[in-house]
């Protein structure tokens, strides 16, 4: 899943259903470029009062349940008057019409997962751990596209397992051959000419 993102829903489901901790990037706020001042994680959430407080101390009215992409979400709309008078209005709302800041929250378990993961994935330690996963997924991609691992040549679990073991061994051999120092690697035999190459050679110049 290196080219995509994992969602707070999938992290929460894997932890509750299978006791598995998914590790990967959570998508950043797609509107972050329009609001360079304050991100959603900069707001304080009061789950009991069902309100959100901005970094400048303005508290929203109670949020309203809504849907986003077919999933339950919480719609938080700050008072327009308070946002108009705020010195950080343009940096926060990202608009010049004077509208109040509008924030969408997930249900509490999912929102806490999203906030935590977005903070952690900016650290050096997180990136170091994720580099291991990137290497694993590169290996999976290589075996699929270069060695045909997606399609099995045999029937039955036992024979399929043998194919996977041989594919993995072959992948290791190919990679090791690329790390041999010059002069250590055995010389490769010249490839035989194809019939087309032989035909081109035999044609009069």
Short mmCIF file of C-alpha atoms in Angstrom, two decimals:
data_model
loop_
_atom_site.label_atom_id
_atom_site.label_comp_id
_atom_site.label_asym_id
_atom_site.label_seq_id
_atom_site.Cartn_x
_atom_site.Cartn_y
_atom_site.Cartn_z
CA UNK A 1 0.00 0.00 0.00
CA UNK A 2 2.98 2.21 -0.51
CA UNK A 3 1.37 4.38 -3.19
CA UNK A 4 -1.80 4.94 -1.24
CA UNK A 5 -2.95 5.79 2.23
CA UNK A 6 -4.50 3.88 5.07
CA UNK A 7 -7.60 5.32 6.69
CA UNK A 8 -8.44 5.76 10.37
CA UNK A 9 -11.36 3.39 9.74
CA UNK A 10 -9.04 0.59 8.58
CA UNK A 11 -6.63 1.20 11.49
CA UNK A 12 -9.47 1.07 13.99
CA UNK A 13 -11.05 -2.02 12.43
CA UNK A 14 -7.76 -3.95 12.27
CA UNK A 15 -6.99 -3.15 15.90
CA UNK A 16 -10.42 -4.17 17.21
CA UNK A 17 -11.13 -7.13 14.95
CA UNK A 18 -7.68 -8.70 14.57
CA UNK A 19 -5.47 -6.99 17.19
CA UNK A 20 -3.22 -5.79 14.36
CA UNK A 21 -1.54 -2.39 14.25
CA UNK A 22 -1.54 -1.02 10.71
CA UNK A 23 1.47 1.14 9.94
CA UNK A 24 1.37 3.60 7.10
CA UNK A 25 0.63 7.19 6.09
CA UNK A 26 -2.73 8.77 6.79
CA UNK A 27 -3.87 11.26 4.20
CA UNK A 28 -3.13 14.89 5.06
CA UNK A 29 -5.84 17.52 5.06
CA UNK A 30 -6.63 18.09 1.34
CA UNK A 31 -7.56 21.71 2.11
CA UNK A 32 -4.38 22.47 4.07
CA UNK A 33 -3.00 24.63 1.26
CA UNK A 34 -6.00 26.93 1.49
CA UNK A 35 -5.64 27.26 5.27
CA UNK A 36 -1.92 27.74 5.97
CA UNK A 37 -2.45 29.01 9.50
CA UNK A 38 -4.30 26.44 11.58
CA UNK A 39 -4.80 22.75 10.85
CA UNK A 40 -7.57 20.67 12.36
CA UNK A 41 -5.22 19.22 14.97
CA UNK A 42 -4.57 22.76 16.27
CA UNK A 43 -8.14 22.95 17.59
CA UNK A 44 -9.16 21.63 20.99
CA UNK A 45 -11.99 19.11 20.94
CA UNK A 46 -14.40 18.86 23.85
CA UNK A 47 -16.13 15.54 23.30
CA UNK A 48 -18.42 16.00 26.28
CA UNK A 49 -19.71 19.44 25.30
CA UNK A 50 -19.55 18.55 21.58
CA UNK A 51 -17.67 21.77 20.78
CA UNK A 52 -14.41 22.82 19.17
CA UNK A 53 -12.16 25.65 20.39
CA UNK A 54 -9.80 27.39 17.98
CA UNK A 55 -6.21 28.38 18.91
CA UNK A 56 -7.40 31.95 19.57
CA UNK A 57 -9.93 30.80 22.17
CA UNK A 58 -13.18 30.98 20.18
CA UNK A 59 -15.53 28.08 20.94
CA UNK A 60 -17.94 26.80 18.33
CA UNK A 61 -21.60 25.98 18.84
CA UNK A 62 -22.32 22.25 19.34
CA UNK A 63 -21.54 20.27 16.22
CA UNK A 64 -24.13 18.55 14.09
CA UNK A 65 -24.01 14.96 12.82
CA UNK A 66 -23.67 14.64 9.06
CA UNK A 67 -22.29 12.31 6.39
CA UNK A 68 -19.06 12.53 4.45
CA UNK A 69 -18.41 10.08 1.62
CA UNK A 70 -21.15 7.93 3.11
CA UNK A 71 -19.54 7.79 6.57
CA UNK A 72 -20.68 9.45 9.81
CA UNK A 73 -19.03 12.82 10.36
CA UNK A 74 -19.43 15.80 12.73
CA UNK A 75 -19.93 19.23 11.18
CA UNK A 76 -18.47 22.12 13.21
CA UNK A 77 -19.20 25.68 12.03
CA UNK A 78 -17.67 28.63 13.86
CA UNK A 79 -19.66 31.88 14.20
CA UNK A 80 -19.19 34.10 11.17
CA UNK A 81 -18.93 37.25 13.29
CA UNK A 82 -16.13 35.82 15.43
CA UNK A 83 -14.14 34.72 12.38
CA UNK A 84 -14.61 38.08 10.63
CA UNK A 85 -13.13 39.92 13.62
CA UNK A 86 -10.22 37.48 14.05
CA UNK A 87 -6.76 38.77 13.12
CA UNK A 88 -5.88 35.31 11.77
CA UNK A 89 -8.99 35.04 9.58
CA UNK A 90 -7.22 34.74 6.21
CA UNK A 91 -4.63 32.33 7.59
CA UNK A 92 -7.36 30.20 9.18
CA UNK A 93 -10.44 30.21 6.94
CA UNK A 94 -8.50 30.81 3.73
CA UNK A 95 -11.26 32.97 2.24
CA UNK A 96 -12.06 36.63 1.81
CA UNK A 97 -15.85 36.35 1.98
CA UNK A 98 -15.83 36.48 5.76
CA UNK A 99 -17.27 33.02 6.30
CA UNK A 100 -16.73 31.14 9.53
CA UNK A 101 -14.29 28.26 9.75
CA UNK A 102 -15.93 24.94 8.91
CA UNK A 103 -14.34 21.78 10.32
CA UNK A 104 -15.38 18.15 9.80
CA UNK A 105 -14.59 15.69 12.56
CA UNK A 106 -14.78 11.93 12.62
CA UNK A 107 -16.30 9.98 15.51
CA UNK A 108 -14.03 10.18 18.54
CA UNK A 109 -12.00 6.93 18.12
CA UNK A 110 -11.32 7.64 14.45
CA UNK A 111 -10.54 11.32 14.98
CA UNK A 112 -8.01 10.52 17.69
CA UNK A 113 -6.34 8.00 15.40
CA UNK A 114 -6.15 10.52 12.54
CA UNK A 115 -4.73 13.27 14.76
CA UNK A 116 -2.12 10.98 16.29
CA UNK A 117 -0.99 9.50 12.97
CA UNK A 118 -0.75 12.86 11.23
CA UNK A 119 1.52 14.10 14.01
CA UNK A 120 3.69 10.97 14.10
CA UNK A 121 4.24 10.67 10.36
CA UNK A 122 6.12 13.98 10.28
CA UNK A 123 8.85 12.68 12.61
CA UNK A 124 12.19 11.18 11.60
CA UNK A 125 11.56 8.02 13.61
CA UNK A 126 8.30 7.34 11.76
CA UNK A 127 9.95 7.83 8.37
CA UNK A 128 12.78 5.48 9.36
CA UNK A 129 10.29 2.75 10.24
CA UNK A 130 8.24 3.35 7.12
CA UNK A 131 11.33 2.99 4.94
CA UNK A 132 11.38 -0.70 5.96
CA UNK A 133 7.83 -1.14 4.74
CA UNK A 134 8.66 0.65 1.49
CA UNK A 135 11.48 -1.85 0.88
CA UNK A 136 9.14 -4.78 1.54
CA UNK A 137 6.55 -3.45 -0.88
CA UNK A 138 9.21 -2.87 -3.52
CA UNK A 139 10.09 -6.55 -3.22
CA UNK A 140 6.44 -7.53 -3.62
CA UNK A 141 6.18 -5.32 -6.70
CA UNK A 142 9.33 -6.86 -8.18
CA UNK A 143 8.15 -10.45 -7.70
CA UNK A 144 4.75 -9.61 -9.21
CA UNK A 145 5.89 -7.67 -12.27
CA UNK A 146 9.26 -9.30 -13.00
CA UNK A 147 8.67 -12.89 -11.88
CA UNK A 148 4.95 -13.43 -12.39
CA UNK A 149 4.10 -14.19 -8.77
CA UNK A 150 0.49 -13.04 -9.16
CA UNK A 151 -0.42 -16.05 -11.29
CA UNK A 152 0.34 -19.52 -9.98
CA UNK A 153 1.59 -22.16 -12.41
CA UNK A 154 0.39 -25.06 -10.28
CA UNK A 155 -2.66 -26.27 -8.41
CA UNK A 156 -2.86 -26.97 -4.71
CA UNK A 157 -1.47 -25.20 -1.68
CA UNK A 158 1.66 -27.35 -1.44
CA UNK A 159 2.78 -26.69 -5.01
CA UNK A 160 1.84 -23.04 -4.76
CA UNK A 161 4.02 -22.75 -1.68
CA UNK A 162 6.93 -24.33 -3.55
CA UNK A 163 6.54 -21.79 -6.36
CA UNK A 164 6.57 -18.91 -3.89
CA UNK A 165 9.70 -20.24 -2.17
CA UNK A 166 11.51 -20.68 -5.48
CA UNK A 167 10.44 -17.22 -6.64
CA UNK A 168 11.76 -15.69 -3.42
CA UNK A 169 15.04 -17.60 -3.74
CA UNK A 170 15.43 -16.48 -7.35
CA UNK A 171 14.74 -12.88 -6.38
CA UNK A 172 17.46 -13.05 -3.70
CA UNK A 173 19.96 -14.50 -6.17
CA UNK A 174 19.24 -11.77 -8.72
CA UNK A 175 19.65 -9.07 -6.09
CA UNK A 176 22.85 -10.58 -4.71
CA UNK A 177 24.36 -10.73 -8.19
CA UNK A 178 23.89 -7.00 -8.48
CA UNK A 179 25.95 -6.38 -5.34
CA UNK A 180 29.02 -8.38 -6.38
CA UNK A 181 32.13 -6.27 -6.81
CA UNK A 182 33.72 -5.99 -10.27
CA UNK A 183 35.98 -8.97 -10.94
CA UNK A 184 34.12 -11.22 -8.49
CA UNK A 185 30.99 -11.77 -10.52
CA UNK A 186 31.37 -14.66 -12.96
CA UNK A 187 31.58 -13.60 -16.60
CA UNK A 188 28.32 -13.84 -18.45
CA UNK A 189 28.06 -15.66 -21.72
CA UNK A 190 27.17 -13.59 -24.71
CA UNK A 191 23.54 -13.91 -25.66
CA UNK A 192 22.90 -15.67 -28.95
CA UNK A 193 21.81 -13.43 -31.79
CA UNK A 194 18.14 -13.41 -32.58
CA UNK A 195 16.99 -14.47 -36.03
CA UNK A 196 16.23 -10.82 -36.81
CA UNK A 197 19.76 -9.75 -35.80
CA UNK A 198 21.24 -12.54 -37.90
CA UNK A 199 19.11 -11.50 -40.87
CA UNK A 200 20.24 -7.88 -40.54
CA UNK A 201 23.86 -9.02 -40.42
CA UNK A 202 23.53 -11.14 -43.53
CA UNK A 203 21.90 -8.37 -45.58
CA UNK A 204 24.24 -6.63 -48.00
CA UNK A 205 25.21 -3.13 -46.94
#
